[in-house]
XYZ file of C-alpha atoms in Angstrom:
464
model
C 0.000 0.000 0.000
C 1.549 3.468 -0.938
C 0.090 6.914 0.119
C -1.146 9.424 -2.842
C -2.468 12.529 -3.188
C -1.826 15.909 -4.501
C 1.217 18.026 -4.359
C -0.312 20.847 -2.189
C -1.491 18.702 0.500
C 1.766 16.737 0.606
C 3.753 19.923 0.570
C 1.204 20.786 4.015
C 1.413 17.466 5.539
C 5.527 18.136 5.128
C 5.349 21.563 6.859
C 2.972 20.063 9.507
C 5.351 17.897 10.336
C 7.931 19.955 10.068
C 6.501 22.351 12.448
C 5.559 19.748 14.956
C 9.265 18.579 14.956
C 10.048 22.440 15.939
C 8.377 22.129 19.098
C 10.119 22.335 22.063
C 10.033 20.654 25.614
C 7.050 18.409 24.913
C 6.953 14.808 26.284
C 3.728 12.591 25.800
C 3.355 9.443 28.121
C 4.159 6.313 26.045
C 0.921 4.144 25.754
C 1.651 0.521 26.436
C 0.206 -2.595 26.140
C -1.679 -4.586 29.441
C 1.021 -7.162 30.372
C 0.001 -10.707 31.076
C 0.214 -11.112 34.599
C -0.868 -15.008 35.003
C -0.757 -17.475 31.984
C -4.419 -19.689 32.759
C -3.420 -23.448 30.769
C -6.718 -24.114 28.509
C -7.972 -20.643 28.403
C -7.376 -20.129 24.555
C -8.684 -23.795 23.935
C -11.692 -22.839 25.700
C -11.928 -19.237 23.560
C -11.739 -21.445 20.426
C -14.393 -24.291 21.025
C -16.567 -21.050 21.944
C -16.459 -19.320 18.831
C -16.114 -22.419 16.582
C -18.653 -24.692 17.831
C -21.263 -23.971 15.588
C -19.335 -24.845 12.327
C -18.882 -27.624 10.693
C -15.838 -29.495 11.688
C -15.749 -31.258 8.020
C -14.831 -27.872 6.537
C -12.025 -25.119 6.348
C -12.890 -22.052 5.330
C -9.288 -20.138 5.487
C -9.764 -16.219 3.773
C -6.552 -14.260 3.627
C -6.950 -10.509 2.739
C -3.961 -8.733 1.297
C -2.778 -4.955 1.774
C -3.765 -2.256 -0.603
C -5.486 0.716 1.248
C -9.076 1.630 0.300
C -8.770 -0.803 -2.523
C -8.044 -4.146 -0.754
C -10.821 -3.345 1.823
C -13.327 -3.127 -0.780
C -12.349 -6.373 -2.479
C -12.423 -7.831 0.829
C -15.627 -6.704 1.642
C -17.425 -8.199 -1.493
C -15.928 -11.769 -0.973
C -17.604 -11.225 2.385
C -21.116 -10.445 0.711
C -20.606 -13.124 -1.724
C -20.034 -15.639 0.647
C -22.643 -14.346 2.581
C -25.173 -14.754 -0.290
C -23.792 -18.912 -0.872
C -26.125 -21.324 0.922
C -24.556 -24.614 1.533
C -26.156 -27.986 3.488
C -24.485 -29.206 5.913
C -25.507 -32.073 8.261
C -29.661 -31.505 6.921
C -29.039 -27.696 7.632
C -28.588 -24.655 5.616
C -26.287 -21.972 6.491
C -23.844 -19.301 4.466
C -20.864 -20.122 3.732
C -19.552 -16.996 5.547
C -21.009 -18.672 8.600
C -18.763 -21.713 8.018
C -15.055 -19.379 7.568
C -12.681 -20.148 10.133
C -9.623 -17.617 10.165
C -9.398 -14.733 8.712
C -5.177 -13.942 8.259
C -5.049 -10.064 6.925
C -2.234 -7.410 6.593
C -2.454 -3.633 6.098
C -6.000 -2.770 3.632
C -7.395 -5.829 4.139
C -7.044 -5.454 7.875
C -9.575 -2.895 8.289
C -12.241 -5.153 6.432
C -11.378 -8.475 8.573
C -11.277 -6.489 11.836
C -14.765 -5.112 11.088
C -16.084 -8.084 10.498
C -14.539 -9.505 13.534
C -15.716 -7.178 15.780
C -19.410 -6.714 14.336
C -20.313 -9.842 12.223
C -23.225 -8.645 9.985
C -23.213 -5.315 10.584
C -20.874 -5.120 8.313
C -22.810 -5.098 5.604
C -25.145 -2.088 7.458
C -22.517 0.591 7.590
C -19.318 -0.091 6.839
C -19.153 0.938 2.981
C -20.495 4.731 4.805
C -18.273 4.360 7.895
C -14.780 3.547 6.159
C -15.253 2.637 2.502
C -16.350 5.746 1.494
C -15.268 7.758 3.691
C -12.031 9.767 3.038
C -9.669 8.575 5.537
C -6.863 10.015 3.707
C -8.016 13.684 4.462
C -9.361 12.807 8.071
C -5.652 11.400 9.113
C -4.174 14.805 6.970
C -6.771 17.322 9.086
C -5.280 15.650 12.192
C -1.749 16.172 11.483
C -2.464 19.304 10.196
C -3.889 20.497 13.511
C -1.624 22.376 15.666
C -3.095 21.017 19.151
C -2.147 17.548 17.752
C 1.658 18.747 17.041
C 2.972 18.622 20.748
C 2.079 15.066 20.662
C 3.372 14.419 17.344
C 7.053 16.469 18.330
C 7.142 13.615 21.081
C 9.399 10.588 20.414
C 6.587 8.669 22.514
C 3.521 9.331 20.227
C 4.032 9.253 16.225
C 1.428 9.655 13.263
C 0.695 5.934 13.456
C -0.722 6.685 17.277
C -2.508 9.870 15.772
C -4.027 7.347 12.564
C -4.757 4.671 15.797
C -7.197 7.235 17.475
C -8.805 8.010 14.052
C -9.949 4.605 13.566
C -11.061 3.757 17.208
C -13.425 6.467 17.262
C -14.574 6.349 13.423
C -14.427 2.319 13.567
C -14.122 0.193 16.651
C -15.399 2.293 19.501
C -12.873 1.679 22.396
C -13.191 -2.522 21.448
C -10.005 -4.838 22.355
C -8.907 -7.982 20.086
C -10.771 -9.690 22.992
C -14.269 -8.203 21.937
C -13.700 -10.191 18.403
C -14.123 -13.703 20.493
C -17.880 -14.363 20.191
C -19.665 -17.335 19.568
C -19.433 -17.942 16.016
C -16.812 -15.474 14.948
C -14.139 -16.495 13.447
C -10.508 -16.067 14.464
C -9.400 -12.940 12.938
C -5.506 -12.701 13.211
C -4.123 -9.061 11.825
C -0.466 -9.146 10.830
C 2.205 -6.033 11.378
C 5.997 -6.524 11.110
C 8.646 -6.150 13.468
C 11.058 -2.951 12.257
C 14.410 -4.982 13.881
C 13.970 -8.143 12.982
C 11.594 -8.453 9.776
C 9.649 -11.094 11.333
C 5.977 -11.398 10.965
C 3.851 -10.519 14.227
C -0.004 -11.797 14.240
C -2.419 -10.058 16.858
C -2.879 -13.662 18.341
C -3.653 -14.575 21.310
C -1.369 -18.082 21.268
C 1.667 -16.520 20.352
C 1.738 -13.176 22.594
C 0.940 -15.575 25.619
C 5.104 -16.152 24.631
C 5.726 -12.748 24.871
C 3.166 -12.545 28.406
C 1.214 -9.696 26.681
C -2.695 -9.622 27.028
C -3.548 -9.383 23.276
C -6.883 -9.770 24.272
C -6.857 -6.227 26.121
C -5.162 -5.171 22.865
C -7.417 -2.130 20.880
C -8.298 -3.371 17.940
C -7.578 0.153 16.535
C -3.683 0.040 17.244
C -3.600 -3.460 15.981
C -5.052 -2.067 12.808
C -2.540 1.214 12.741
C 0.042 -1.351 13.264
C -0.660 -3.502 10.426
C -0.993 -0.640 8.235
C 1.253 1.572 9.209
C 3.760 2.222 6.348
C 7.114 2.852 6.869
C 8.241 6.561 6.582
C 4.631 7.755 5.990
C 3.038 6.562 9.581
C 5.666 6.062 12.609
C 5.921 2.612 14.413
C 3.327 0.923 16.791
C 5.696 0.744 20.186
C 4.674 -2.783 22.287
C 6.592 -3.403 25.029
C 7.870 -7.296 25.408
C 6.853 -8.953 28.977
C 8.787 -12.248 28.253
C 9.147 -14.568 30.612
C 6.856 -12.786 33.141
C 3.733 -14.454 33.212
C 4.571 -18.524 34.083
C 3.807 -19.598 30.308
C 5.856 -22.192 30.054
C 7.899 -22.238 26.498
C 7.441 -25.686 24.694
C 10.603 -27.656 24.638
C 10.307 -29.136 21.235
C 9.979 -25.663 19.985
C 13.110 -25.274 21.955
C 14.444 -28.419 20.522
C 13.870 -27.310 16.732
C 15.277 -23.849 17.314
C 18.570 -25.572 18.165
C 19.054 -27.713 15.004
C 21.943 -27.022 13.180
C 19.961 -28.402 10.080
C 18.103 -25.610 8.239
C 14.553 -26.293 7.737
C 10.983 -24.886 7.307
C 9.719 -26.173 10.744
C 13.073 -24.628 12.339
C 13.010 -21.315 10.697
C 9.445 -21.020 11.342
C 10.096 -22.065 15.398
C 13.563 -19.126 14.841
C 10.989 -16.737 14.347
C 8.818 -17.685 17.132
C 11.430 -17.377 19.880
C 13.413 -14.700 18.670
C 11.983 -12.328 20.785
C 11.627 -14.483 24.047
C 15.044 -12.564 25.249
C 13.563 -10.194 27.075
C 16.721 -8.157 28.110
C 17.967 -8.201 24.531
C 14.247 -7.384 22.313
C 12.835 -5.263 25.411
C 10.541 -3.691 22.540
C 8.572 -4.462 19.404
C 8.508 -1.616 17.001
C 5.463 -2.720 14.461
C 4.658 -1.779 10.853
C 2.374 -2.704 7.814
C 2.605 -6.147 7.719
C 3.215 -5.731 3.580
C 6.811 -6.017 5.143
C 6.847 -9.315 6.414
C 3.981 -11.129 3.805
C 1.731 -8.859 1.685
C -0.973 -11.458 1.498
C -1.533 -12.806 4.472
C -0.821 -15.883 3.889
C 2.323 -16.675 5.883
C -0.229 -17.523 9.061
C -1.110 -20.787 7.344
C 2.065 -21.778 5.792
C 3.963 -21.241 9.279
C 1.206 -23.310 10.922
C 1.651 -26.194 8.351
C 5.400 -26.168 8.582
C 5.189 -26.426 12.422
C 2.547 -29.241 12.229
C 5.246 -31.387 10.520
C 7.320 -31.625 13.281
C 4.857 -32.361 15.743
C 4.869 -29.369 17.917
C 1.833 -26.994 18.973
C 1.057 -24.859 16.417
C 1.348 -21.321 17.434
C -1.000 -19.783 14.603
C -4.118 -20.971 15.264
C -5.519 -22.972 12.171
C -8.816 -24.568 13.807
C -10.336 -27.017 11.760
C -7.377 -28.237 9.853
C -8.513 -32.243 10.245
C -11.591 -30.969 7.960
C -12.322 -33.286 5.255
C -12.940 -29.876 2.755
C -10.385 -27.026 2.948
C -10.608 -23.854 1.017
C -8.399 -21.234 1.078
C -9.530 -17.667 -0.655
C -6.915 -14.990 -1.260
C -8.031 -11.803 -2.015
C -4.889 -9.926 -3.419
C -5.336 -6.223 -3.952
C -1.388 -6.053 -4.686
C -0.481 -3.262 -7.227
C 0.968 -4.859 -10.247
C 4.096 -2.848 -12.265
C 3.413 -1.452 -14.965
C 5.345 -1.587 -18.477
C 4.879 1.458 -20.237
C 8.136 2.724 -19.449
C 9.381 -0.034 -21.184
C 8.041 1.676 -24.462
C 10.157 4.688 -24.661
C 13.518 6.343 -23.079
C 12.877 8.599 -20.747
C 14.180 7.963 -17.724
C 10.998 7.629 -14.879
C 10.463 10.088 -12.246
C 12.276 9.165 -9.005
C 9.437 8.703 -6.817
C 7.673 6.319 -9.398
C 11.308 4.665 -9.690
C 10.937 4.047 -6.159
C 7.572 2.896 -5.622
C 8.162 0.082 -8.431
C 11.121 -1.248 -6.728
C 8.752 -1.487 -3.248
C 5.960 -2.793 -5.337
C 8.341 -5.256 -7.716
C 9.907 -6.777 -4.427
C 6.606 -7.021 -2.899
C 4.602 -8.863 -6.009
C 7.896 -11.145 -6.125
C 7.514 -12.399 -2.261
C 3.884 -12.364 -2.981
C 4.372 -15.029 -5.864
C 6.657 -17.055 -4.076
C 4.358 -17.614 -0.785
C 1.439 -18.347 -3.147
C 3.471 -21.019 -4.772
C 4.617 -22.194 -1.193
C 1.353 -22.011 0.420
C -0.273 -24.227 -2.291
C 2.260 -26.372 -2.055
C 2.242 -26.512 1.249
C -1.536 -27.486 1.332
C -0.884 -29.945 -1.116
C 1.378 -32.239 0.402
C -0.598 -31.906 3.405
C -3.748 -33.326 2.048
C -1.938 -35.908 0.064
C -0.079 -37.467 3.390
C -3.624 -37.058 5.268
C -6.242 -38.460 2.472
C -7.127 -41.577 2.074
C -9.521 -43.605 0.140
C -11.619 -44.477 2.881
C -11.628 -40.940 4.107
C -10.531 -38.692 1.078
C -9.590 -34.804 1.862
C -9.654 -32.235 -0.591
C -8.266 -29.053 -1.503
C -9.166 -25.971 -3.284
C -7.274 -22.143 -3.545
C -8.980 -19.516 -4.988
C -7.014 -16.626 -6.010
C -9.482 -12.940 -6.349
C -7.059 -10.285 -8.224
C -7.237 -8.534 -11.189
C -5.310 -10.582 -13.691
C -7.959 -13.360 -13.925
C -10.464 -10.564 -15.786
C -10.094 -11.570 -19.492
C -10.704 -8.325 -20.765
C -7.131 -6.517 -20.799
C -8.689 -3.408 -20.788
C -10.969 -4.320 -17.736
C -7.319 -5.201 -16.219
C -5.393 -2.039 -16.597
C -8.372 0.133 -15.407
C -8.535 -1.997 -12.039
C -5.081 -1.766 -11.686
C -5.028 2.404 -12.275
C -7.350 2.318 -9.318
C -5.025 4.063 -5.690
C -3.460 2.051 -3.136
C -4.644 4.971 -1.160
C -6.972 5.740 1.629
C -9.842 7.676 -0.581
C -11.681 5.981 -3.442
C -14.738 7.777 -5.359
C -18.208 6.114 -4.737
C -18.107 5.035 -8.458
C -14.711 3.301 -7.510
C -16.133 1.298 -4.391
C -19.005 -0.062 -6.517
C -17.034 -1.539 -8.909
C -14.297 -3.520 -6.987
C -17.201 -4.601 -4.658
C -18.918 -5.938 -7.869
C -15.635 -7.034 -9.039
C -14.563 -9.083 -6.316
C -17.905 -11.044 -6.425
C -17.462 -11.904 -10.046
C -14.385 -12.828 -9.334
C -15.020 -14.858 -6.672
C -18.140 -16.806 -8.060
C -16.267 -17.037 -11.579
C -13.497 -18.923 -9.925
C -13.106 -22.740 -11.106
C -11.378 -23.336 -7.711
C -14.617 -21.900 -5.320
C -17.092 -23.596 -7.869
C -15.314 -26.977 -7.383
C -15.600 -26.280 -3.539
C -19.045 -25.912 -3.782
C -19.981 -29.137 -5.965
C -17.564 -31.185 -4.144
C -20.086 -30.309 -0.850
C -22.900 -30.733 -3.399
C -21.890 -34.056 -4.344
C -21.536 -34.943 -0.267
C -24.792 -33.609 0.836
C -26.514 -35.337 -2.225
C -24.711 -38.613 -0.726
C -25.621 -38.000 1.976
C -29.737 -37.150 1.541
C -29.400 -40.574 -0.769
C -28.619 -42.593 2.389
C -31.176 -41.247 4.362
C -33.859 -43.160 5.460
């Protein structure tokens, strides 16, 4: 996601700041996090079987929502409505499919989208497209850094734009609610991604991997969890959380102990590096968090990481509930800006800012392509080692972005469309309707759907 507008306002927001930097003898208390005081064994267990015991355990419903501002929130939102609008039978009942999702993984854009949902449910679809969709966000976060009572705060090295964008989007979006306000029965588990500025590593807003670091995540405002996993470097500041390792009694699990010492390098032992890199306390006292674009610009790495760590045995630390279902599907909704090639067609040398945004973007599609291809993969082998004639499990990944619309035209105007925080109503509609072609259009989600069509007819055919 990259932040556009016009030169004028740019040129303001660069005085404001400037300005703000000029002030003198301000200090602003750092906010922090609520530490975990106790670790509880079985709490989280409990949490899940809470929110997931009304769905099906013979399905996986896995959405990942990629970053993109404005633009991957509204692509987001209309595979929600889609999936809203899909019946499917289940055990002699009928329920959406959207009823049936188990995680949603999202960075940056997407976040806002899956956090909504998360905290609300259905009343998404009452107010949202009004409350964030439409709204201009872009100017709202400008006005505030534009205002001089705000530029105390902002001259403090406690209190950055990215705290500023954080109070924005509690009061316009989540109303004071913590992570722990997203755990109600039938809700799935929403886990929102930021990175970690020193190390690179991917941080989920999860409940089973800060009980590592002995944070309460689930006191955690869902507003600062958002501004964290769309905060953009150099345009929003850092989301400070303060690291409570080794605090709180949880006691670390030896065999991810055990593959953090091989010498061998391997997925699971990579995957269990990341995990307990920051359990030195003394040495990682803080976690400086940014969009999560950084780390994995789709999402996806929550499931892969889970997988890898399932291979060696160990407690997974993403959550992936569900994962002994007999149907997975996996939708990724990828808002990620594509290059572009017409400066391929003449000499001219680019403008330097456009130089520079490619090279983000470029690296960014390329990581993108590989975790797709690793993710799949991934997936694959695991239903292969885990199906069996007797009890066959199946697999389907459905891919929403712009290059599956055959019409090239169609394709570049998508495309064209900002990475930004302000879309025109016009816009909105059309990736909204986009995303549900898309979605219902995909071979992948139609197979989904007749494999549980050919089940439930099995099924009704046995019946008595």
């Amino acid at each position: 996601m990259h932040w556009s507008g016009k030169r004028p306002a740019v040129a303001r927001c660069a005085l404001a700041i400037c300005l703000a930097l000029l002030v003198s003898g301000c200090t602003h208390q750092l906010q922090t996090e609520t530490p975990l005081t106790r670790w509880e064994a079985g709490r989280n267990a409990e949490i899940e079987r809470r929110m997931s015991a009304e769905r099906s355990p013979e399905l996986a419903v896995l959405l990942a929502f990629s970053g993109g501002g404005t633009r991957a929130s509204a692509l987001a939102y209309g595979v929600l409505e889609e999936l809203r609008d899909t019946p499917v039978h289940i055990h002699g009942r009928e329920r959406s499919l959207l009823q049936e999702v188990d995680v949603i993984s999202s960075v940056s854009g997407g976040s806002f989208t899956a956090a909504y949902y998360g905290l609300y449910g259905n009343r998404i679809f009452e107010d949202f497209e009004q409350r964030f969709l439409r709204a201009d966000v872009q100017s709202a976060l400008l006005s505030r850094t534009l205002n001089p009572r705000n530029w105390p705060r902002l001259a403090s090295r406690t209190f950055g734009r990215s705290d500023l964008a954080a109070e924005y989007y509690d009061q316009q979006l989540f109303g004071g609610a913590t992570l722990a306000h997203m755990e109600w029965p039938g809700a799935p588990r929403v886990v929102i991604n930021a990175s970690d500025l020193s190390s690179g590593v991917r941080i989920p807003f999860l409940r089973e991997l800060f009980d590592l670091y002995c944070i309460d995540v689930g006191a955690y405002p869902i507003s600062r969890a958002v501004a964290a996993s769309s905060s953009v470097p150099l345009l929003f500041s850092p989301i400070a959380v303060k690291n409570h390792a080794g605090t709180c009694g949880f006691p670390v699990p030896e065999e991810l102990l055990d593959t953090q010492r091989q010498e061998r390098q391997s997925k699971q032992a990579l995957a269990a590096r990341e995990l307990s890199l920051h359990l030195d306390r003394e040495r990682w006292p803080w976690f400086h968090l940014v969009d999560g674009a950084i780390s994995d610009n789709l999402g996806l790495r929550s499931f892969y990481r889970n997988l890898s760590l399932r291979e060696s045995g160990q407690q997974a630390t993403d959550l992936m509930p569900q994962i002994k279902a007999r149907h997975i599907l996996v939708i990724l909704v990828d808002a990620s800006a594509r290059p572009h090639v017409e400066w391929a067609r003449h000499g001219k040398s680019p403008p330097l800012f456009q130089v520079a945004k490619s090279v983000v973007n470029r690296q960014i599609s390329h990581r993108s392509d590989d975790t797709i291809l690793l993710t799949r993969e991934k997936f694959e082998d695991y239903v292969a080692e885990n199906s069996t004639p007797e009890r066959p499990v199946t697999f389907h990944f459905a891919e929403i972005n712009f290059e599956h619309l055959p019409n090239p035209a169609e394709r570049a105007y998508f495309d064209d469309i900002g990475t930004n925080f302000r879309l025109t109503d016009q816009q909105v509609d059309q990736l909204i309707a986009v995303s549900r072609h898309l979605l219902t259009e995909s071979d992948e989600f139609r197979g989904f759907l007749q494999q549980l069509g050919a089940q439930s007819t099995s099924r009704q055919s046995r019946s008595p």
